[in-house]
GROMACS .gro file of C-alpha atoms in nm:
model
  204
    1MET     CA    1   0.862  -0.633   0.155
    2ALA     CA    2   0.530  -0.467   0.124
    3GLN     CA    3   0.467  -0.683  -0.190
    4ASP     CA    4   0.496  -0.986   0.025
    5ASN     CA    5   0.236  -0.886   0.269
    6ASP     CA    6  -0.123  -0.992   0.186
    7ASP     CA    7  -0.255  -0.698   0.376
    8PHE     CA    8  -0.085  -0.432   0.147
    9SER     CA    9  -0.286  -0.241  -0.086
   10PRO     CA   10  -0.155   0.082  -0.282
   11ASP     CA   11  -0.357   0.409  -0.274
   12ALA     CA   12  -0.534   0.453  -0.604
   13PRO     CA   13  -0.345   0.746  -0.817
   14GLY     CA   14  -0.651   0.972  -0.846
   15ALA     CA   15  -0.854   1.195  -0.600
   16THR     CA   16  -0.999   0.925  -0.414
   17THR     CA   17  -0.816   0.706  -0.152
   18GLY     CA   18  -0.833   0.346  -0.030
   19VAL     CA   19  -0.905   0.236   0.316
   20SER     CA   20  -0.606   0.008   0.372
   21ILE     CA   21  -0.330   0.095   0.630
   22MET     CA   22   0.022   0.013   0.574
   23PRO     CA   23   0.143  -0.283   0.782
   24GLN     CA   24   0.357  -0.181   1.090
   25GLY     CA   25   0.723  -0.110   1.030
   26LYS     CA   26   0.676  -0.126   0.651
   27ILE     CA   27   0.740   0.142   0.407
   28ASP     CA   28   0.555   0.235   0.069
   29TRP     CA   29   0.647   0.489  -0.205
   30GLU     CA   30   0.412   0.546  -0.476
   31THR     CA   31   0.520   0.755  -0.771
   32GLY     CA   32   0.373   0.851  -1.115
   33PHE     CA   33   0.307   1.100  -1.378
   34SER     CA   34  -0.014   1.273  -1.522
   35HIS     CA   35  -0.088   1.530  -1.781
   36GLU     CA   36  -0.379   1.779  -1.784
   37TRP     CA   37  -0.487   1.994  -2.044
   38ASN     CA   38  -0.713   2.311  -1.963
   39ARG     CA   39  -0.915   2.477  -2.261
   40ARG     CA   40  -1.187   2.647  -2.035
   41ASN     CA   41  -1.248   2.994  -2.081
   42GLY     CA   42  -1.032   3.038  -2.373
   43ALA     CA   43  -0.732   2.924  -2.191
   44HIS     CA   44  -0.471   2.671  -2.350
   45GLU     CA   45  -0.287   2.541  -2.058
   46ARG     CA   46  -0.115   2.212  -2.021
   47THR     CA   47   0.055   2.102  -1.697
   48TRP     CA   48   0.268   1.790  -1.635
   49THR     CA   49   0.282   1.649  -1.294
   50VAL     CA   50   0.637   1.505  -1.354
   51ASN     CA   51   0.683   1.354  -1.021
   52THR     CA   52   0.423   1.254  -0.775
   53SER     CA   53   0.569   1.092  -0.461
   54MET     CA   54   0.354   0.953  -0.181
   55PHE     CA   55   0.555   0.790   0.091
   56ARG     CA   56   0.349   0.579   0.368
   57LEU     CA   57   0.500   0.425   0.686
   58GLY     CA   58   0.301   0.190   0.907
   59MET     CA   59   0.318   0.333   1.244
   60THR     CA   60   0.085   0.097   1.432
   61PRO     CA   61  -0.143  -0.171   1.319
   62GLN     CA   62  -0.422   0.089   1.341
   63ALA     CA   63  -0.239   0.405   1.162
   64GLU     CA   64  -0.005   0.493   0.912
   65LEU     CA   65   0.197   0.829   0.849
   66ARG     CA   66   0.189   0.994   0.509
   67LEU     CA   67   0.414   1.236   0.332
   68GLN     CA   68   0.342   1.372  -0.017
   69ILE     CA   69   0.543   1.592  -0.246
   70ASP     CA   70   0.436   1.657  -0.610
   71GLU     CA   71   0.614   1.861  -0.862
   72CYS     CA   72   0.477   2.002  -1.173
   73LEU     CA   73   0.531   2.207  -1.495
   74THR     CA   74   0.303   2.427  -1.661
   75HIS     CA   75   0.291   2.577  -2.030
   76THR     CA   76   0.066   2.875  -2.110
   77SER     CA   77   0.056   3.109  -2.416
   78GLU     CA   78   0.210   3.364  -2.172
   79GLY     CA   79   0.507   3.151  -2.057
   80ASN     CA   80   0.623   2.846  -1.867
   81TYR     CA   81   0.644   2.803  -1.482
   82GLY     CA   82   0.697   2.494  -1.249
   83GLY     CA   83   0.762   2.406  -0.885
   84ILE     CA   84   0.639   2.204  -0.594
   85ALA     CA   85   0.253   2.149  -0.660
   86ASN     CA   86   0.188   1.960  -0.353
   87ALA     CA   87   0.331   1.926  -0.010
   88ALA     CA   88   0.150   1.749   0.267
   89ILE     CA   89   0.192   1.553   0.571
   90GLY     CA   90  -0.085   1.370   0.736
   91THR     CA   91  -0.216   1.016   0.851
   92LYS     CA   92  -0.454   0.758   0.781
   93ILE     CA   93  -0.642   0.565   1.074
   94LYS     CA   94  -0.840   0.233   1.054
   95VAL     CA   95  -1.186   0.297   1.228
   96TYR     CA   96  -1.375  -0.032   1.125
   97GLU     CA   97  -1.295  -0.368   0.964
   98GLY     CA   98  -1.623  -0.411   0.796
   99GLY     CA   99  -1.855  -0.694   0.774
  100LYS     CA  100  -2.108  -0.847   0.559
  101SER     CA  101  -2.292  -0.553   0.408
  102LEU     CA  102  -2.128  -0.293   0.625
  103PRO     CA  103  -1.826  -0.093   0.477
  104LYS     CA  104  -1.466  -0.084   0.590
  105VAL     CA  105  -1.390   0.260   0.723
  106ALA     CA  106  -1.091   0.477   0.775
  107PHE     CA  107  -1.018   0.837   0.882
  108MET     CA  108  -0.747   1.041   0.671
  109GLY     CA  109  -0.619   1.372   0.823
  110THR     CA  110  -0.392   1.589   0.610
  111LEU     CA  111  -0.206   1.921   0.674
  112LEU     CA  112  -0.124   2.121   0.350
  113ILE     CA  113   0.195   2.306   0.362
  114PRO     CA  114   0.201   2.653   0.235
  115GLY     CA  115   0.425   2.799  -0.025
  116GLY     CA  116   0.452   3.166   0.049
  117SER     CA  117   0.356   3.440  -0.190
  118HIS     CA  118   0.607   3.341  -0.469
  119ALA     CA  119   0.466   2.992  -0.485
  120ARG     CA  120   0.262   2.896  -0.816
  121TYR     CA  121   0.066   2.602  -0.678
  122LEU     CA  122   0.104   2.569  -0.307
  123PRO     CA  123  -0.166   2.750  -0.089
  124GLY     CA  124  -0.073   3.067   0.099
  125HIS     CA  125  -0.177   2.959   0.432
  126VAL     CA  126  -0.171   2.629   0.625
  127GLY     CA  127  -0.458   2.399   0.526
  128PHE     CA  128  -0.617   2.077   0.609
  129GLN     CA  129  -0.809   1.794   0.467
  130ALA     CA  130  -1.021   1.565   0.681
  131HIS     CA  131  -1.181   1.268   0.508
  132LEU     CA  132  -1.389   0.947   0.576
  133LEU     CA  133  -1.304   0.678   0.359
  134PHE     CA  134  -1.573   0.370   0.282
  135GLU     CA  135  -1.500   0.046   0.097
  136ASN     CA  136  -1.732  -0.233   0.009
  137GLU     CA  137  -1.619  -0.560  -0.147
  138LEU     CA  138  -1.871  -0.640  -0.441
  139SER     CA  139  -1.684  -0.981  -0.538
  140SER     CA  140  -1.326  -1.109  -0.542
  141LYS     CA  141  -1.231  -0.857  -0.820
  142PHE     CA  142  -1.465  -0.572  -0.773
  143THR     CA  143  -1.453  -0.318  -0.490
  144LEU     CA  144  -1.654   0.011  -0.453
  145GLY     CA  145  -1.497   0.290  -0.277
  146TYR     CA  146  -1.664   0.631  -0.157
  147GLU     CA  147  -1.520   0.927   0.028
  148VAL     CA  148  -1.656   1.248   0.190
  149GLY     CA  149  -1.468   1.529   0.361
  150SER     CA  150  -1.370   1.862   0.407
  151ASP     CA  151  -1.078   2.065   0.246
  152TRP     CA  152  -0.967   2.400   0.331
  153SER     CA  153  -0.657   2.594   0.224
  154GLY     CA  154  -0.720   2.929   0.399
  155ASP     CA  155  -0.832   3.116   0.073
  156THR     CA  156  -1.189   3.125   0.175
  157ASN     CA  157  -1.365   3.151   0.499
  158ASN     CA  158  -1.542   2.826   0.432
  159PRO     CA  159  -1.370   2.508   0.358
  160ASP     CA  160  -1.468   2.285   0.036
  161LEU     CA  161  -1.683   1.988   0.078
  162PHE     CA  162  -1.556   1.689  -0.112
  163PHE     CA  163  -1.750   1.387  -0.238
  164GLY     CA  164  -1.589   1.086  -0.465
  165ILE     CA  165  -1.669   0.754  -0.549
  166ASN     CA  166  -1.447   0.480  -0.736
  167LEU     CA  167  -1.496   0.127  -0.880
  168THR     CA  168  -1.178  -0.079  -0.894
  169TYR     CA  169  -1.129  -0.389  -1.087
  170GLN     CA  170  -0.840  -0.628  -0.969
  171PRO     CA  171  -0.788  -0.907  -1.225
  172SER     CA  172  -0.460  -1.023  -1.054
  173ASP     CA  173  -0.224  -0.969  -0.782
  174LYS     CA  174  -0.005  -0.734  -0.995
  175TRP     CA  175  -0.284  -0.509  -1.191
  176SER     CA  176  -0.576  -0.319  -1.082
  177PHE     CA  177  -0.821  -0.078  -1.294
  178PHE     CA  178  -1.036   0.198  -1.167
  179THR     CA  179  -1.276   0.458  -1.258
  180GLU     CA  180  -1.372   0.753  -1.035
  181SER     CA  181  -1.568   1.053  -1.008
  182TYR     CA  182  -1.527   1.338  -0.764
  183ASN     CA  183  -1.691   1.683  -0.676
  184SER     CA  184  -1.602   1.961  -0.458
  185TYR     CA  185  -1.850   2.253  -0.343
  186ASN     CA  186  -1.802   2.591  -0.199
  187SER     CA  187  -2.073   2.832  -0.146
  188GLN     CA  188  -1.841   3.146  -0.159
  189ARG     CA  189  -1.733   3.048  -0.505
  190GLN     CA  190  -1.940   3.153  -0.844
  191ASP     CA  191  -1.872   2.822  -0.998
  192ASP     CA  192  -2.010   2.615  -0.688
  193TRP     CA  193  -1.971   2.258  -0.839
  194GLN     CA  194  -1.650   2.142  -0.964
  195LYS     CA  195  -1.696   1.797  -1.096
  196ARG     CA  196  -1.431   1.562  -1.263
  197ASP     CA  197  -1.414   1.197  -1.382
  198ALA     CA  198  -1.117   0.999  -1.431
  199ALA     CA  199  -0.993   0.642  -1.517
  200ALA     CA  200  -0.657   0.495  -1.450
  201ILE     CA  201  -0.453   0.168  -1.446
  202SER     CA  202  -0.212   0.104  -1.144
  203THR     CA  203   0.036  -0.181  -1.079
  204VAL     CA  204   0.161  -0.316  -0.756
   0.00000   0.00000   0.00000
């Protein structure tokens, strides 16, 4: 049903998020797989996200309800472990439709569910994310998205500041390609800036 709706647009499977809202009464399930290899500071760590599940429900013409559950497996030289890597509930609210050179704007608020003392991936405390999402249509096939916000998991006194940007190319109704760069900053950490770049393909 979502594919038959012209206003439907999936969230990009990365760190940055699109501004579109699910149509009222429609449900979207987005899932995927990812692999990350960490060799920093002498570590040899591989993490497989074996199931990413994002559920989106259109509540009103202006807002959607979001539920995300991710499951990971990690292999290190010291052994293997796995479990729920991300559990969150939130909303995305349409703020501005955009016009001419002005971007579309949406607000995304997320509550991060803690995992307790035995959780390998989940935060130890209730956390939150509050992001403003922007999107400009550069042409019929290219869009530029950018995002700024605050993330806090309760591990530090100050939240992380998040900055992200992505360029999406959609050659057809079924395929889209995007590249993104995102950064986080926290003044309480030694490694203040954490910068990552990614590229991906998504299908509708």
